[in-house]
XYZ file of C-alpha atoms in Angstrom:
229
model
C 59.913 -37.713 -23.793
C 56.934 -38.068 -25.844
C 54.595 -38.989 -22.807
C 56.047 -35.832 -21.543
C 55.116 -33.766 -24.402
C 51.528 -35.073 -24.590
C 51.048 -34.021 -21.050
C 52.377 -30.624 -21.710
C 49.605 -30.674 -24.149
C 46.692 -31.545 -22.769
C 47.568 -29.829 -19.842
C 47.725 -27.195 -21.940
C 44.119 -27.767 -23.301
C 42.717 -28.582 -20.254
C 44.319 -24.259 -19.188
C 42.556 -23.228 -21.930
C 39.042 -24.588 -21.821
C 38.767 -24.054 -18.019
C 39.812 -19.996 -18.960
C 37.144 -20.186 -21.808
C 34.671 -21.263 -19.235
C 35.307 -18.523 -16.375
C 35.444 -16.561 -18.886
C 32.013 -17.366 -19.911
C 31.076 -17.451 -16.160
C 31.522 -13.941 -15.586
C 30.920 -12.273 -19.187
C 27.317 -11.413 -18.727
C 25.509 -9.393 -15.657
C 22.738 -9.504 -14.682
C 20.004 -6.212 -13.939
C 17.455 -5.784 -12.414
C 14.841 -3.606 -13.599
C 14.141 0.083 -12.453
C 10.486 -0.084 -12.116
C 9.485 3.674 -11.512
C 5.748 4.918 -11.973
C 4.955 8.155 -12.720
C 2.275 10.840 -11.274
C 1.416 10.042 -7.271
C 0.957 6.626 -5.346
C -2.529 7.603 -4.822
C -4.519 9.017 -7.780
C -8.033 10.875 -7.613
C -10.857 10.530 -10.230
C -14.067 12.303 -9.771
C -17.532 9.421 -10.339
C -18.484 9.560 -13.594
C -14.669 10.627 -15.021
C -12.137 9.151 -16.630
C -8.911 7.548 -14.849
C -5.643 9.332 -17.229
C -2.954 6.565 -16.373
C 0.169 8.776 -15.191
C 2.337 6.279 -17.051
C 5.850 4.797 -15.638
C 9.658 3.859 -16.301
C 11.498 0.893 -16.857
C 14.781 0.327 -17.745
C 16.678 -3.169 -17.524
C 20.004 -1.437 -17.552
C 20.458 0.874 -19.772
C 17.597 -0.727 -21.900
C 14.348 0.746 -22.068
C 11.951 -1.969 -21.168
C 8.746 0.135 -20.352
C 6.646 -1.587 -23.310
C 7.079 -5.001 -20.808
C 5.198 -4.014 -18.388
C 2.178 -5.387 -17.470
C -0.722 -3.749 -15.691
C -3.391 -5.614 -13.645
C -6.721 -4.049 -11.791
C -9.152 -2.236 -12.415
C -10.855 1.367 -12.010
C -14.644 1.759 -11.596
C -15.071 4.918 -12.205
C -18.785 5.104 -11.692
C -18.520 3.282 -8.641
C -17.108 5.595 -5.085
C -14.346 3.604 -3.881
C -10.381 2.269 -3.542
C -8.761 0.333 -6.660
C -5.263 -1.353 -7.002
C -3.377 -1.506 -9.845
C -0.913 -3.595 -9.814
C 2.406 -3.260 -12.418
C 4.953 -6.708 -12.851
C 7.819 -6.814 -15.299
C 10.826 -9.564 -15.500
C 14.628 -9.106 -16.338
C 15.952 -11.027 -19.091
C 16.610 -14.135 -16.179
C 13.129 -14.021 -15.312
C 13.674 -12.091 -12.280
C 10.158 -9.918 -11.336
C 9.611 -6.046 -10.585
C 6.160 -4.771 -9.017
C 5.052 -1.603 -8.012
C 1.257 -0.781 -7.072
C -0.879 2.514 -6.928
C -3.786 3.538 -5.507
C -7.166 5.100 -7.134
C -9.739 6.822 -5.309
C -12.942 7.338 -7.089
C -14.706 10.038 -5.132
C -18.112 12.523 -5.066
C -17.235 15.862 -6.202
C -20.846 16.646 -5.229
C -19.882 16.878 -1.191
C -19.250 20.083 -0.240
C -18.771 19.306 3.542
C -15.489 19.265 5.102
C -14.643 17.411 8.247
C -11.136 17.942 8.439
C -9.293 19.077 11.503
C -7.910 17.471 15.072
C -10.120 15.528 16.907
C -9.947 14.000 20.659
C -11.534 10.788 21.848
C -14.401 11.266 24.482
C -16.926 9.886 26.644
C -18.764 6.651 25.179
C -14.784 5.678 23.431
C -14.509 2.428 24.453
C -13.239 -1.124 23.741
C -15.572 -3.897 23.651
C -13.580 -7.299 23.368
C -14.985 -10.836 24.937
C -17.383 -8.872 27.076
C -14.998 -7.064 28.754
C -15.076 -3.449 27.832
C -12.066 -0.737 27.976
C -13.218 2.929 28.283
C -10.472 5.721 26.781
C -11.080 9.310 26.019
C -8.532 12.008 25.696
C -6.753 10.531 22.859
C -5.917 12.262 19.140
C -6.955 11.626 15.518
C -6.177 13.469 12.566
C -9.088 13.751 9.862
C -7.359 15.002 6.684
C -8.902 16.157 3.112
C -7.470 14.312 0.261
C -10.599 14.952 -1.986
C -14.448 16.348 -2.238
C -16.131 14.012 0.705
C -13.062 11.797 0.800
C -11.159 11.896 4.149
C -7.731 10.531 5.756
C -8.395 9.211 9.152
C -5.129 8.625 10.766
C -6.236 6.017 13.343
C -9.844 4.476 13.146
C -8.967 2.584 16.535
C -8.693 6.121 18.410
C -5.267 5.970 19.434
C -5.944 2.622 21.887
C -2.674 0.946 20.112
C -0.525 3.892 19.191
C -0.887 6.065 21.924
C -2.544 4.607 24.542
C -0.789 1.435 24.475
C 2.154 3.114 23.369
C 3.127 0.882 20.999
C 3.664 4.109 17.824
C 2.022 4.832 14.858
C 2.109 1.530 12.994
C 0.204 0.063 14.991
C -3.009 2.784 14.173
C -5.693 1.752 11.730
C -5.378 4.198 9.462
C -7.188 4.232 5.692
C -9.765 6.545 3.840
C -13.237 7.288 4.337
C -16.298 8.292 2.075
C -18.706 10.878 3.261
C -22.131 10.828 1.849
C -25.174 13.389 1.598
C -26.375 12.426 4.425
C -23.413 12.517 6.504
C -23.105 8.812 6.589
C -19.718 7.587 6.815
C -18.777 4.819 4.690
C -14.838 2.563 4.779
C -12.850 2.999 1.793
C -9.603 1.836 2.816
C -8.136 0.729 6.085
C -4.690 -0.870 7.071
C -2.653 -1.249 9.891
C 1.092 -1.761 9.403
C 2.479 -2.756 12.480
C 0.188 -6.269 12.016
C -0.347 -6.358 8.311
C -4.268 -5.967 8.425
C -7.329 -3.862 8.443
C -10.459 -3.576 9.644
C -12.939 -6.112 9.163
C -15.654 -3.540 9.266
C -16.808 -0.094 10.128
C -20.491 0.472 11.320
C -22.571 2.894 12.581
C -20.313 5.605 11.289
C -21.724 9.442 10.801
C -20.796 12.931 11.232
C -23.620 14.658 13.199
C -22.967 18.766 12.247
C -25.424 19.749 15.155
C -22.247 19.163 17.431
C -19.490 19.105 14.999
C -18.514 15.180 16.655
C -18.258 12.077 14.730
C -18.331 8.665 15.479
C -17.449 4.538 14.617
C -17.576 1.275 15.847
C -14.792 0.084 14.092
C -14.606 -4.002 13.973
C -11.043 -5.469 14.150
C -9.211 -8.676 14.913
C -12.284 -9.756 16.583
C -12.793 -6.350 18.833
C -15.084 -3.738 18.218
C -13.654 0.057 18.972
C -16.413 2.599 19.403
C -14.928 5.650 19.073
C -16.541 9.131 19.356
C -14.361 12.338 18.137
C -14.863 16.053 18.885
């Protein structure tokens, strides 16, 4: 009877320590954190100004955990060109958030404005291991984001997207500068579909005489000349 009683017991004990332990299992949750940022994923400063940091959320729950974050990169802002800033902030397991913007320092000074829809034309072509690929008639959208800064929406003229009909992540699209004296210089290039950009872009001008513009735009070991009117 009494070795019967002393295993009601610690069968008892053992109950209660293993419900003490789910119990400890389950009583805390874990959040991740709401990493929002403020203002637009691409910002514009004017050379010579001063970058005003739109400013962003964070909230671990319902706990405001904003003053965690932690900004990396830099803005030149006397320097024309694309910056990253990068944002990071961990949960209370250590578990990171990110979120990244965009600055474009640009030349309020350029009053020109290439904008507008543009076909490839004679002399487009695609030079790769001596073999060349000749392709007019296809589109590309130059759009104004800022004074002398410019969208192009595929710096490989459509040979991917369209021609090779693969869609639109697979066009080289980024940001150009254009300067006084209608030189053409690369912000910003990236295409999706593959994960890279442009290694360079050369040779690149508006010429107003005619309106057209052109590239040779280096990539993955290719070079796409591409002439727009």
């Amino acid at each position: 009877m009494k070795i019967y009683k002393y295993g009601l017991i610690l069968i008892s004990v053992l109950f209660l320590f293993a419900c003490e332990k789910e119990t400890e299992g389950i009583s805390r949750i874990t959040y991740y954190v709401d990493l929002e940022l403020k203002g637009n994923p691409i910002e514009f400063v004017s050379i010579g100004g001063t970058y005003n940091e739109p400013g962003w959320t964070a909230f671990e729950g319902d706990i405001d955990v904003s003053e965690n974050v932690k900004v990396s990169g830099k803005v030149e802002v006397n320097t024309l060109g694309y910056y990253t800033l990068n944002y990071s902030v961990n949960n209370a397991d250590g578990f990171p958030k990110t979120a990244s913007r965009s600055v474009i320092v640009y030349d309020p000074a350029i009053n020109t404005d290439i904008s507008g829809e543009y076909v490839t034309v004679e002399g487009t072509y695609r030079y790769r291991s001596g073999a060349i690929t000749k392709y007019p008639g296809f589109n590309v959208t130059i759009t104004k984001v800022a004074p002398g800064t410019f969208a192009i929406s595929d710096f490989l003229g459509g040979y991917y997207a369209q021609r090779a009909g693969y869609g639109s992540a697979y066009a080289g699209s980024g940001y150009v500068q254009l300067n006084s004296n209608n030189k053409i210089s690369l912000i910003y290039s990236f295409v999706p579909g593959w994960g890279d950009a442009l290694s360079a872009l050369k040779n690149a001008e508006y010429i107003p005489g005619d309106g057209s513009i052109k590239w040779a735009a280096d990539y993955a070991g290719m070079t796409f000349n591409v002439v727009l009117n």
